[in-house]
């Protein structure tokens, strides 16, 4: 257990539905990251926050994806109008800002879109 | 652009030493991290090189040569539990890590 928690751990949804995932980082970590990982691939960066500010968003990220970190603590990732191609493991990680190379990952949320 | 190359698979014998190479090309470079991921698990941080040279952490060591855009992870006294995927992850400036497809290490008896 790294101290980063994610909820839910598994989500099955039908195509076209909206889903929201939550991540609770290590409390003293000011940076929070979202990644997506599919089988046989490494984590693919989606977006990241420093405190409550969203500093970067992947150019590959569809407009259907949105993330928030309203009080600089937990974060949510929402996917609207899900598609089968969204099926993946969604990983959250956190780090101290000055040690951005050392990220602590949560267990992930596995999304299956049917 | 960005590119990252690691061997896709490596097999080694328990007790042996294995080296996993990584070559990278990024727009800007801050340092190189290494992560381990067991099947069904989340990535865990192993090592970081911000400067050229060797960093040692127990049985694991990592090396970086900035001029060659090259690094490696060295695992000594291999154990069965080291069977996992290993990712080198360069940091292209003050932005998040870039992960490639990783190297799947199988340790055999």
mmCIF file with all atom_site columns, C-alpha atoms in Angstrom:
data_model
loop_
_atom_site.group_PDB
_atom_site.id
_atom_site.type_symbol
_atom_site.label_atom_id
_atom_site.label_alt_id
_atom_site.label_comp_id
_atom_site.label_asym_id
_atom_site.label_entity_id
_atom_site.label_seq_id
_atom_site.pdbx_PDB_ins_code
_atom_site.Cartn_x
_atom_site.Cartn_y
_atom_site.Cartn_z
_atom_site.occupancy
_atom_site.B_iso_or_equiv
_atom_site.pdbx_formal_charge
_atom_site.auth_seq_id
_atom_site.auth_comp_id
_atom_site.auth_asym_id
_atom_site.auth_atom_id
_atom_site.pdbx_PDB_model_num
ATOM 1   C CA . UNK A 1 1   ? 0.000   0.000   0.000   1.00 0.00 ? 1   UNK A CA 1
ATOM 2   C CA . UNK A 1 2   ? 1.602   3.249   -1.197  1.00 0.00 ? 2   UNK A CA 1
ATOM 3   C CA . UNK A 1 3   ? -0.836  5.523   0.588   1.00 0.00 ? 3   UNK A CA 1
ATOM 4   C CA . UNK A 1 4   ? -2.609  6.519   -2.628  1.00 0.00 ? 4   UNK A CA 1
ATOM 5   C CA . UNK A 1 5   ? -6.152  5.207   -2.841  1.00 0.00 ? 5   UNK A CA 1
ATOM 6   C CA . UNK A 1 6   ? -8.547  5.022   -5.765  1.00 0.00 ? 6   UNK A CA 1
ATOM 7   C CA . UNK A 1 7   ? -12.240 4.364   -5.929  1.00 0.00 ? 7   UNK A CA 1
ATOM 8   C CA . UNK A 1 8   ? -13.844 2.359   -7.359  1.00 0.00 ? 8   UNK A CA 1
ATOM 9   C CA . UNK A 1 9   ? -11.379 -0.417  -8.096  1.00 0.00 ? 9   UNK A CA 1
ATOM 10  C CA . UNK A 1 10  ? -13.533 -1.774  -10.898 1.00 0.00 ? 10  UNK A CA 1
ATOM 11  C CA . UNK A 1 11  ? -16.211 -0.184  -13.034 1.00 0.00 ? 11  UNK A CA 1
ATOM 12  C CA . UNK A 1 12  ? -18.299 -1.760  -15.743 1.00 0.00 ? 12  UNK A CA 1
ATOM 13  C CA . UNK A 1 13  ? -20.420 0.600   -17.758 1.00 0.00 ? 13  UNK A CA 1
ATOM 14  C CA . UNK A 1 14  ? -22.334 0.658   -20.987 1.00 0.00 ? 14  UNK A CA 1
ATOM 15  C CA . UNK A 1 15  ? -21.194 2.657   -23.957 1.00 0.00 ? 15  UNK A CA 1
ATOM 16  C CA . UNK A 1 16  ? -22.471 6.200   -23.807 1.00 0.00 ? 16  UNK A CA 1
ATOM 17  C CA . UNK A 1 17  ? -22.663 6.404   -20.021 1.00 0.00 ? 17  UNK A CA 1
ATOM 18  C CA . UNK A 1 18  ? -20.634 8.810   -17.902 1.00 0.00 ? 18  UNK A CA 1
ATOM 19  C CA . UNK A 1 19  ? -18.248 7.571   -15.231 1.00 0.00 ? 19  UNK A CA 1
ATOM 20  C CA . UNK A 1 20  ? -16.313 9.308   -12.478 1.00 0.00 ? 20  UNK A CA 1
ATOM 21  C CA . UNK A 1 21  ? -13.285 8.034   -10.620 1.00 0.00 ? 21  UNK A CA 1
ATOM 22  C CA . UNK A 1 22  ? -11.777 9.351   -7.422  1.00 0.00 ? 22  UNK A CA 1
ATOM 23  C CA . UNK A 1 23  ? -8.173  9.495   -6.254  1.00 0.00 ? 23  UNK A CA 1
ATOM 24  C CA . UNK A 1 24  ? -6.911  10.334  -2.783  1.00 0.00 ? 24  UNK A CA 1
ATOM 25  C CA . UNK A 1 25  ? -3.178  11.074  -2.870  1.00 0.00 ? 25  UNK A CA 1
ATOM 26  C CA . UNK A 1 26  ? -0.637  10.985  -0.072  1.00 0.00 ? 26  UNK A CA 1
ATOM 27  C CA . UNK A 1 27  ? -1.643  13.964  2.032   1.00 0.00 ? 27  UNK A CA 1
ATOM 28  C CA . UNK A 1 28  ? 1.592   15.958  1.850   1.00 0.00 ? 28  UNK A CA 1
ATOM 29  C CA . UNK A 1 29  ? 2.006   15.460  -1.917  1.00 0.00 ? 29  UNK A CA 1
ATOM 30  C CA . UNK A 1 30  ? 1.157   18.591  -3.893  1.00 0.00 ? 30  UNK A CA 1
ATOM 31  C CA . UNK A 1 31  ? 1.333   16.955  -7.318  1.00 0.00 ? 31  UNK A CA 1
ATOM 32  C CA . UNK A 1 32  ? -1.278  14.543  -8.571  1.00 0.00 ? 32  UNK A CA 1
ATOM 33  C CA . UNK A 1 33  ? -1.204  12.694  -11.904 1.00 0.00 ? 33  UNK A CA 1
ATOM 34  C CA . UNK A 1 34  ? -3.639  10.637  -13.935 1.00 0.00 ? 34  UNK A CA 1
ATOM 35  C CA . UNK A 1 35  ? -2.495  7.921   -16.306 1.00 0.00 ? 35  UNK A CA 1
ATOM 36  C CA . UNK A 1 36  ? -4.206  5.332   -18.441 1.00 0.00 ? 36  UNK A CA 1
ATOM 37  C CA . UNK A 1 37  ? -2.714  1.903   -19.052 1.00 0.00 ? 37  UNK A CA 1
ATOM 38  C CA . UNK A 1 38  ? -3.759  -0.842  -21.431 1.00 0.00 ? 38  UNK A CA 1
ATOM 39  C CA . UNK A 1 39  ? -2.435  -4.377  -21.593 1.00 0.00 ? 39  UNK A CA 1
ATOM 40  C CA . UNK A 1 40  ? 1.177   -4.592  -22.681 1.00 0.00 ? 40  UNK A CA 1
ATOM 41  C CA . UNK A 1 41  ? 1.709   -0.856  -22.592 1.00 0.00 ? 41  UNK A CA 1
ATOM 42  C CA . UNK A 1 42  ? 3.241   1.497   -20.105 1.00 0.00 ? 42  UNK A CA 1
ATOM 43  C CA . UNK A 1 43  ? 1.205   4.152   -18.316 1.00 0.00 ? 43  UNK A CA 1
ATOM 44  C CA . UNK A 1 44  ? 0.082   6.903   -20.679 1.00 0.00 ? 44  UNK A CA 1
ATOM 45  C CA . UNK A 1 45  ? 0.003   10.382  -19.182 1.00 0.00 ? 45  UNK A CA 1
ATOM 46  C CA . UNK A 1 46  ? -3.405  12.077  -19.138 1.00 0.00 ? 46  UNK A CA 1
ATOM 47  C CA . UNK A 1 47  ? -3.126  15.143  -16.928 1.00 0.00 ? 47  UNK A CA 1
ATOM 48  C CA . UNK A 1 48  ? -1.590  16.480  -13.759 1.00 0.00 ? 48  UNK A CA 1
ATOM 49  C CA . UNK A 1 49  ? -2.197  18.990  -10.994 1.00 0.00 ? 49  UNK A CA 1
ATOM 50  C CA . UNK A 1 50  ? -0.020  21.014  -8.741  1.00 0.00 ? 50  UNK A CA 1
ATOM 51  C CA . UNK A 1 51  ? -2.208  21.734  -5.749  1.00 0.00 ? 51  UNK A CA 1
ATOM 52  C CA . UNK A 1 52  ? -5.583  22.665  -7.300  1.00 0.00 ? 52  UNK A CA 1
ATOM 53  C CA . UNK A 1 53  ? -4.163  23.941  -10.595 1.00 0.00 ? 53  UNK A CA 1
ATOM 54  C CA . UNK A 1 54  ? -4.312  21.684  -13.627 1.00 0.00 ? 54  UNK A CA 1
ATOM 55  C CA . UNK A 1 55  ? -0.931  22.343  -15.221 1.00 0.00 ? 55  UNK A CA 1
ATOM 56  C CA . UNK A 1 56  ? -0.883  20.045  -18.192 1.00 0.00 ? 56  UNK A CA 1
ATOM 57  C CA . UNK A 1 57  ? -3.258  17.904  -20.186 1.00 0.00 ? 57  UNK A CA 1
ATOM 58  C CA . UNK A 1 58  ? -2.211  15.386  -22.803 1.00 0.00 ? 58  UNK A CA 1
ATOM 59  C CA . UNK A 1 59  ? -2.874  16.490  -26.362 1.00 0.00 ? 59  UNK A CA 1
ATOM 60  C CA . UNK A 1 60  ? -4.187  12.995  -26.969 1.00 0.00 ? 60  UNK A CA 1
ATOM 61  C CA . UNK A 1 61  ? -6.875  13.448  -24.344 1.00 0.00 ? 61  UNK A CA 1
ATOM 62  C CA . UNK A 1 62  ? -10.369 13.697  -25.738 1.00 0.00 ? 62  UNK A CA 1
ATOM 63  C CA . UNK A 1 63  ? -12.689 16.520  -24.682 1.00 0.00 ? 63  UNK A CA 1
ATOM 64  C CA . UNK A 1 64  ? -14.845 13.810  -23.121 1.00 0.00 ? 64  UNK A CA 1
ATOM 65  C CA . UNK A 1 65  ? -12.269 13.574  -20.314 1.00 0.00 ? 65  UNK A CA 1
ATOM 66  C CA . UNK A 1 66  ? -12.169 16.115  -17.526 1.00 0.00 ? 66  UNK A CA 1
ATOM 67  C CA . UNK A 1 67  ? -10.370 16.175  -14.210 1.00 0.00 ? 67  UNK A CA 1
ATOM 68  C CA . UNK A 1 68  ? -10.606 18.309  -11.118 1.00 0.00 ? 68  UNK A CA 1
ATOM 69  C CA . UNK A 1 69  ? -8.768  18.747  -7.871  1.00 0.00 ? 69  UNK A CA 1
ATOM 70  C CA . UNK A 1 70  ? -10.952 21.329  -6.189  1.00 0.00 ? 70  UNK A CA 1
ATOM 71  C CA . UNK A 1 71  ? -9.196  21.790  -2.862  1.00 0.00 ? 71  UNK A CA 1
ATOM 72  C CA . UNK A 1 72  ? -5.783  20.522  -3.768  1.00 0.00 ? 72  UNK A CA 1
ATOM 73  C CA . UNK A 1 73  ? -6.414  17.222  -2.054  1.00 0.00 ? 73  UNK A CA 1
ATOM 74  C CA . UNK A 1 74  ? -8.450  14.470  -3.752  1.00 0.00 ? 74  UNK A CA 1
ATOM 75  C CA . UNK A 1 75  ? -9.068  14.469  -7.486  1.00 0.00 ? 75  UNK A CA 1
ATOM 76  C CA . UNK A 1 76  ? -11.794 13.188  -9.771  1.00 0.00 ? 76  UNK A CA 1
ATOM 77  C CA . UNK A 1 77  ? -11.542 12.047  -13.375 1.00 0.00 ? 77  UNK A CA 1
ATOM 78  C CA . UNK A 1 78  ? -14.755 12.031  -15.386 1.00 0.00 ? 78  UNK A CA 1
ATOM 79  C CA . UNK A 1 79  ? -15.281 10.387  -18.732 1.00 0.00 ? 79  UNK A CA 1
ATOM 80  C CA . UNK A 1 80  ? -18.400 11.426  -20.581 1.00 0.00 ? 80  UNK A CA 1
ATOM 81  C CA . UNK A 1 81  ? -20.140 9.350   -23.244 1.00 0.00 ? 81  UNK A CA 1
ATOM 82  C CA . UNK A 1 82  ? -17.825 6.404   -22.734 1.00 0.00 ? 82  UNK A CA 1
ATOM 83  C CA . UNK A 1 83  ? -16.619 4.401   -25.711 1.00 0.00 ? 83  UNK A CA 1
ATOM 84  C CA . UNK A 1 84  ? -15.268 0.866   -25.864 1.00 0.00 ? 84  UNK A CA 1
ATOM 85  C CA . UNK A 1 85  ? -11.824 2.277   -26.537 1.00 0.00 ? 85  UNK A CA 1
ATOM 86  C CA . UNK A 1 86  ? -11.893 3.869   -23.084 1.00 0.00 ? 86  UNK A CA 1
ATOM 87  C CA . UNK A 1 87  ? -11.602 0.435   -21.485 1.00 0.00 ? 87  UNK A CA 1
ATOM 88  C CA . UNK A 1 88  ? -8.335  0.504   -19.576 1.00 0.00 ? 88  UNK A CA 1
ATOM 89  C CA . UNK A 1 89  ? -6.764  0.769   -16.148 1.00 0.00 ? 89  UNK A CA 1
ATOM 90  C CA . UNK A 1 90  ? -6.836  4.344   -14.885 1.00 0.00 ? 90  UNK A CA 1
ATOM 91  C CA . UNK A 1 91  ? -3.981  5.053   -12.530 1.00 0.00 ? 91  UNK A CA 1
ATOM 92  C CA . UNK A 1 92  ? -3.516  7.948   -10.185 1.00 0.00 ? 92  UNK A CA 1
ATOM 93  C CA . UNK A 1 93  ? -0.149  8.906   -8.752  1.00 0.00 ? 93  UNK A CA 1
ATOM 94  C CA . UNK A 1 94  ? 1.144   11.627  -6.471  1.00 0.00 ? 94  UNK A CA 1
ATOM 95  C CA . UNK A 1 95  ? 4.500   13.162  -5.690  1.00 0.00 ? 95  UNK A CA 1
ATOM 96  C CA . UNK A 1 96  ? 6.178   15.985  -3.896  1.00 0.00 ? 96  UNK A CA 1
ATOM 97  C CA . UNK A 1 97  ? 6.704   18.846  -6.332  1.00 0.00 ? 97  UNK A CA 1
ATOM 98  C CA . UNK A 1 98  ? 10.455  18.909  -5.972  1.00 0.00 ? 98  UNK A CA 1
ATOM 99  C CA . UNK A 1 99  ? 10.730  15.113  -6.379  1.00 0.00 ? 99  UNK A CA 1
ATOM 100 C CA . UNK A 1 100 ? 8.595   14.766  -9.465  1.00 0.00 ? 100 UNK A CA 1
ATOM 101 C CA . UNK A 1 101 ? 10.560  11.701  -10.554 1.00 0.00 ? 101 UNK A CA 1
ATOM 102 C CA . UNK A 1 102 ? 9.367   9.691   -7.558  1.00 0.00 ? 102 UNK A CA 1
ATOM 103 C CA . UNK A 1 103 ? 5.686   9.060   -8.029  1.00 0.00 ? 103 UNK A CA 1
ATOM 104 C CA . UNK A 1 104 ? 3.536   6.868   -5.827  1.00 0.00 ? 104 UNK A CA 1
ATOM 105 C CA . UNK A 1 105 ? 0.807   5.067   -7.686  1.00 0.00 ? 105 UNK A CA 1
ATOM 106 C CA . UNK A 1 106 ? -2.580  3.979   -6.468  1.00 0.00 ? 106 UNK A CA 1
ATOM 107 C CA . UNK A 1 107 ? -4.006  0.521   -7.247  1.00 0.00 ? 107 UNK A CA 1
ATOM 108 C CA . UNK A 1 108 ? -5.949  1.850   -10.218 1.00 0.00 ? 108 UNK A CA 1
ATOM 109 C CA . UNK A 1 109 ? -9.535  1.731   -11.421 1.00 0.00 ? 109 UNK A CA 1
ATOM 110 C CA . UNK A 1 110 ? -10.214 -0.851  -14.100 1.00 0.00 ? 110 UNK A CA 1
ATOM 111 C CA . UNK A 1 111 ? -12.849 0.412   -16.509 1.00 0.00 ? 111 UNK A CA 1
ATOM 112 C CA . UNK A 1 112 ? -14.702 -1.922  -18.818 1.00 0.00 ? 112 UNK A CA 1
ATOM 113 C CA . UNK A 1 113 ? -17.030 -0.373  -21.366 1.00 0.00 ? 113 UNK A CA 1
ATOM 114 C CA . UNK A 1 114 ? -19.498 -2.827  -22.877 1.00 0.00 ? 114 UNK A CA 1
ATOM 115 C CA . UNK B 2 1   ? 9.595   14.387  -30.848 1.00 0.00 ? 1   UNK B CA 1
ATOM 116 C CA . UNK B 2 2   ? 9.984   11.771  -28.182 1.00 0.00 ? 2   UNK B CA 1
ATOM 117 C CA . UNK B 2 3   ? 11.113  8.168   -28.434 1.00 0.00 ? 3   UNK B CA 1
ATOM 118 C CA . UNK B 2 4   ? 11.994  5.509   -25.941 1.00 0.00 ? 4   UNK B CA 1
ATOM 119 C CA . UNK B 2 5   ? 13.575  2.119   -26.561 1.00 0.00 ? 5   UNK B CA 1
ATOM 120 C CA . UNK B 2 6   ? 13.882  -0.829  -24.223 1.00 0.00 ? 6   UNK B CA 1
ATOM 121 C CA . UNK B 2 7   ? 14.045  -4.545  -24.968 1.00 0.00 ? 7   UNK B CA 1
ATOM 122 C CA . UNK B 2 8   ? 10.549  -5.970  -24.843 1.00 0.00 ? 8   UNK B CA 1
ATOM 123 C CA . UNK B 2 9   ? 11.501  -9.155  -22.989 1.00 0.00 ? 9   UNK B CA 1
ATOM 124 C CA . UNK B 2 10  ? 14.460  -10.456 -21.010 1.00 0.00 ? 10  UNK B CA 1
ATOM 125 C CA . UNK B 2 11  ? 14.878  -13.857 -19.371 1.00 0.00 ? 11  UNK B CA 1
ATOM 126 C CA . UNK B 2 12  ? 17.498  -14.543 -16.705 1.00 0.00 ? 12  UNK B CA 1
ATOM 127 C CA . UNK B 2 13  ? 18.341  -17.219 -14.191 1.00 0.00 ? 13  UNK B CA 1
ATOM 128 C CA . UNK B 2 14  ? 17.750  -16.882 -10.479 1.00 0.00 ? 14  UNK B CA 1
ATOM 129 C CA . UNK B 2 15  ? 20.872  -15.578 -8.762  1.00 0.00 ? 15  UNK B CA 1
ATOM 130 C CA . UNK B 2 16  ? 22.273  -14.041 -11.938 1.00 0.00 ? 16  UNK B CA 1
ATOM 131 C CA . UNK B 2 17  ? 22.733  -10.399 -12.949 1.00 0.00 ? 17  UNK B CA 1
ATOM 132 C CA . UNK B 2 18  ? 20.654  -8.749  -15.653 1.00 0.00 ? 18  UNK B CA 1
ATOM 133 C CA . UNK B 2 19  ? 20.947  -5.367  -17.336 1.00 0.00 ? 19  UNK B CA 1
ATOM 134 C CA . UNK B 2 20  ? 17.985  -3.615  -18.930 1.00 0.00 ? 20  UNK B CA 1
ATOM 135 C CA . UNK B 2 21  ? 19.013  -0.903  -21.367 1.00 0.00 ? 21  UNK B CA 1
ATOM 136 C CA . UNK B 2 22  ? 17.107  2.229   -22.225 1.00 0.00 ? 22  UNK B CA 1
ATOM 137 C CA . UNK B 2 23  ? 17.710  4.793   -24.932 1.00 0.00 ? 23  UNK B CA 1
ATOM 138 C CA . UNK B 2 24  ? 15.583  7.877   -25.100 1.00 0.00 ? 24  UNK B CA 1
ATOM 139 C CA . UNK B 2 25  ? 14.988  11.001  -27.095 1.00 0.00 ? 25  UNK B CA 1
ATOM 140 C CA . UNK B 2 26  ? 12.972  13.771  -25.505 1.00 0.00 ? 26  UNK B CA 1
ATOM 141 C CA . UNK B 2 27  ? 12.506  17.477  -26.054 1.00 0.00 ? 27  UNK B CA 1
ATOM 142 C CA . UNK B 2 28  ? 14.323  18.591  -22.930 1.00 0.00 ? 28  UNK B CA 1
ATOM 143 C CA . UNK B 2 29  ? 15.689  16.264  -20.292 1.00 0.00 ? 29  UNK B CA 1
ATOM 144 C CA . UNK B 2 30  ? 15.643  16.467  -16.537 1.00 0.00 ? 30  UNK B CA 1
ATOM 145 C CA . UNK B 2 31  ? 16.512  12.936  -15.474 1.00 0.00 ? 31  UNK B CA 1
ATOM 146 C CA . UNK B 2 32  ? 15.673  9.259   -15.805 1.00 0.00 ? 32  UNK B CA 1
ATOM 147 C CA . UNK B 2 33  ? 13.501  7.200   -13.474 1.00 0.00 ? 33  UNK B CA 1
ATOM 148 C CA . UNK B 2 34  ? 12.943  3.475   -13.294 1.00 0.00 ? 34  UNK B CA 1
ATOM 149 C CA . UNK B 2 35  ? 9.733   1.772   -12.212 1.00 0.00 ? 35  UNK B CA 1
ATOM 150 C CA . UNK B 2 36  ? 8.788   -1.822  -11.550 1.00 0.00 ? 36  UNK B CA 1
ATOM 151 C CA . UNK B 2 37  ? 5.334   -3.232  -12.168 1.00 0.00 ? 37  UNK B CA 1
ATOM 152 C CA . UNK B 2 38  ? 4.201   -6.727  -11.244 1.00 0.00 ? 38  UNK B CA 1
ATOM 153 C CA . UNK B 2 39  ? 1.303   -8.257  -13.147 1.00 0.00 ? 39  UNK B CA 1
ATOM 154 C CA . UNK B 2 40  ? -1.929  -6.854  -11.780 1.00 0.00 ? 40  UNK B CA 1
ATOM 155 C CA . UNK B 2 41  ? -0.108  -4.290  -9.676  1.00 0.00 ? 41  UNK B CA 1
ATOM 156 C CA . UNK B 2 42  ? 0.679   -0.617  -9.911  1.00 0.00 ? 42  UNK B CA 1
ATOM 157 C CA . UNK B 2 43  ? 4.072   0.787   -10.907 1.00 0.00 ? 43  UNK B CA 1
ATOM 158 C CA . UNK B 2 44  ? 6.478   1.321   -8.025  1.00 0.00 ? 44  UNK B CA 1
ATOM 159 C CA . UNK B 2 45  ? 9.455   3.665   -8.046  1.00 0.00 ? 45  UNK B CA 1
ATOM 160 C CA . UNK B 2 46  ? 12.870  1.998   -8.089  1.00 0.00 ? 46  UNK B CA 1
ATOM 161 C CA . UNK B 2 47  ? 15.557  4.536   -8.897  1.00 0.00 ? 47  UNK B CA 1
ATOM 162 C CA . UNK B 2 48  ? 16.356  7.954   -10.323 1.00 0.00 ? 48  UNK B CA 1
ATOM 163 C CA . UNK B 2 49  ? 19.381  9.413   -12.087 1.00 0.00 ? 49  UNK B CA 1
ATOM 164 C CA . UNK B 2 50  ? 19.558  13.169  -12.328 1.00 0.00 ? 50  UNK B CA 1
ATOM 165 C CA . UNK B 2 51  ? 23.283  13.180  -13.039 1.00 0.00 ? 51  UNK B CA 1
ATOM 166 C CA . UNK B 2 52  ? 25.566  10.962  -15.078 1.00 0.00 ? 52  UNK B CA 1
ATOM 167 C CA . UNK B 2 53  ? 26.863  7.896   -13.334 1.00 0.00 ? 53  UNK B CA 1
ATOM 168 C CA . UNK B 2 54  ? 25.717  5.030   -11.206 1.00 0.00 ? 54  UNK B CA 1
ATOM 169 C CA . UNK B 2 55  ? 23.124  5.078   -8.440  1.00 0.00 ? 55  UNK B CA 1
ATOM 170 C CA . UNK B 2 56  ? 22.937  2.030   -6.185  1.00 0.00 ? 56  UNK B CA 1
ATOM 171 C CA . UNK B 2 57  ? 19.977  0.954   -4.105  1.00 0.00 ? 57  UNK B CA 1
ATOM 172 C CA . UNK B 2 58  ? 20.462  -2.481  -2.621  1.00 0.00 ? 58  UNK B CA 1
ATOM 173 C CA . UNK B 2 59  ? 20.392  -5.120  -5.355  1.00 0.00 ? 59  UNK B CA 1
ATOM 174 C CA . UNK B 2 60  ? 19.350  -2.549  -7.946  1.00 0.00 ? 60  UNK B CA 1
ATOM 175 C CA . UNK B 2 61  ? 21.610  -0.011  -9.635  1.00 0.00 ? 61  UNK B CA 1
ATOM 176 C CA . UNK B 2 62  ? 20.823  2.488   -12.353 1.00 0.00 ? 62  UNK B CA 1
ATOM 177 C CA . UNK B 2 63  ? 23.170  4.272   -14.713 1.00 0.00 ? 63  UNK B CA 1
ATOM 178 C CA . UNK B 2 64  ? 22.813  7.351   -16.866 1.00 0.00 ? 64  UNK B CA 1
ATOM 179 C CA . UNK B 2 65  ? 24.854  8.870   -19.663 1.00 0.00 ? 65  UNK B CA 1
ATOM 180 C CA . UNK B 2 66  ? 23.264  12.131  -20.778 1.00 0.00 ? 66  UNK B CA 1
ATOM 181 C CA . UNK B 2 67  ? 25.642  12.558  -23.710 1.00 0.00 ? 67  UNK B CA 1
ATOM 182 C CA . UNK B 2 68  ? 24.561  9.170   -25.090 1.00 0.00 ? 68  UNK B CA 1
ATOM 183 C CA . UNK B 2 69  ? 20.873  9.540   -24.124 1.00 0.00 ? 69  UNK B CA 1
ATOM 184 C CA . UNK B 2 70  ? 21.280  6.145   -22.544 1.00 0.00 ? 70  UNK B CA 1
ATOM 185 C CA . UNK B 2 71  ? 20.673  4.479   -19.245 1.00 0.00 ? 71  UNK B CA 1
ATOM 186 C CA . UNK B 2 72  ? 20.370  1.038   -17.759 1.00 0.00 ? 72  UNK B CA 1
ATOM 187 C CA . UNK B 2 73  ? 18.990  -0.761  -14.780 1.00 0.00 ? 73  UNK B CA 1
ATOM 188 C CA . UNK B 2 74  ? 21.119  -3.479  -13.250 1.00 0.00 ? 74  UNK B CA 1
ATOM 189 C CA . UNK B 2 75  ? 19.533  -6.132  -11.102 1.00 0.00 ? 75  UNK B CA 1
ATOM 190 C CA . UNK B 2 76  ? 21.860  -8.344  -9.097  1.00 0.00 ? 76  UNK B CA 1
ATOM 191 C CA . UNK B 2 77  ? 21.264  -11.617 -7.260  1.00 0.00 ? 77  UNK B CA 1
ATOM 192 C CA . UNK B 2 78  ? 18.035  -12.097 -9.155  1.00 0.00 ? 78  UNK B CA 1
ATOM 193 C CA . UNK B 2 79  ? 15.105  -13.532 -7.252  1.00 0.00 ? 79  UNK B CA 1
ATOM 194 C CA . UNK B 2 80  ? 11.901  -15.025 -8.574  1.00 0.00 ? 80  UNK B CA 1
ATOM 195 C CA . UNK B 2 81  ? 9.990   -12.052 -7.177  1.00 0.00 ? 81  UNK B CA 1
ATOM 196 C CA . UNK B 2 82  ? 11.914  -9.776  -9.561  1.00 0.00 ? 82  UNK B CA 1
ATOM 197 C CA . UNK B 2 83  ? 9.826   -11.161 -12.428 1.00 0.00 ? 83  UNK B CA 1
ATOM 198 C CA . UNK B 2 84  ? 7.932   -8.054  -13.494 1.00 0.00 ? 84  UNK B CA 1
ATOM 199 C CA . UNK B 2 85  ? 7.850   -5.306  -16.093 1.00 0.00 ? 85  UNK B CA 1
ATOM 200 C CA . UNK B 2 86  ? 10.448  -2.573  -15.800 1.00 0.00 ? 86  UNK B CA 1
ATOM 201 C CA . UNK B 2 87  ? 9.955   0.886   -17.250 1.00 0.00 ? 87  UNK B CA 1
ATOM 202 C CA . UNK B 2 88  ? 12.509  3.566   -17.830 1.00 0.00 ? 88  UNK B CA 1
ATOM 203 C CA . UNK B 2 89  ? 10.817  6.939   -17.669 1.00 0.00 ? 89  UNK B CA 1
ATOM 204 C CA . UNK B 2 90  ? 12.669  10.058  -18.774 1.00 0.00 ? 90  UNK B CA 1
ATOM 205 C CA . UNK B 2 91  ? 11.518  13.400  -17.464 1.00 0.00 ? 91  UNK B CA 1
ATOM 206 C CA . UNK B 2 92  ? 11.421  15.926  -20.318 1.00 0.00 ? 92  UNK B CA 1
ATOM 207 C CA . UNK B 2 93  ? 11.861  19.067  -18.293 1.00 0.00 ? 93  UNK B CA 1
ATOM 208 C CA . UNK B 2 94  ? 9.479   20.078  -15.547 1.00 0.00 ? 94  UNK B CA 1
ATOM 209 C CA . UNK B 2 95  ? 6.736   17.860  -16.918 1.00 0.00 ? 95  UNK B CA 1
ATOM 210 C CA . UNK B 2 96  ? 5.512   14.412  -16.053 1.00 0.00 ? 96  UNK B CA 1
ATOM 211 C CA . UNK B 2 97  ? 7.247   11.149  -16.773 1.00 0.00 ? 97  UNK B CA 1
ATOM 212 C CA . UNK B 2 98  ? 7.185   9.493   -20.180 1.00 0.00 ? 98  UNK B CA 1
ATOM 213 C CA . UNK B 2 99  ? 6.673   5.744   -20.008 1.00 0.00 ? 99  UNK B CA 1
ATOM 214 C CA . UNK B 2 100 ? 7.418   3.362   -22.852 1.00 0.00 ? 100 UNK B CA 1
ATOM 215 C CA . UNK B 2 101 ? 6.185   -0.199  -23.251 1.00 0.00 ? 101 UNK B CA 1
ATOM 216 C CA . UNK B 2 102 ? 8.666   -1.493  -20.710 1.00 0.00 ? 102 UNK B CA 1
ATOM 217 C CA . UNK B 2 103 ? 10.746  -4.638  -20.466 1.00 0.00 ? 103 UNK B CA 1
ATOM 218 C CA . UNK B 2 104 ? 9.175   -7.831  -19.227 1.00 0.00 ? 104 UNK B CA 1
ATOM 219 C CA . UNK B 2 105 ? 11.704  -9.698  -17.087 1.00 0.00 ? 105 UNK B CA 1
ATOM 220 C CA . UNK B 2 106 ? 11.218  -13.381 -16.440 1.00 0.00 ? 106 UNK B CA 1
ATOM 221 C CA . UNK B 2 107 ? 13.401  -14.974 -13.792 1.00 0.00 ? 107 UNK B CA 1
ATOM 222 C CA . UNK B 2 108 ? 13.724  -18.718 -14.133 1.00 0.00 ? 108 UNK B CA 1
ATOM 223 C CA . UNK B 2 109 ? 15.072  -21.322 -11.750 1.00 0.00 ? 109 UNK B CA 1
#
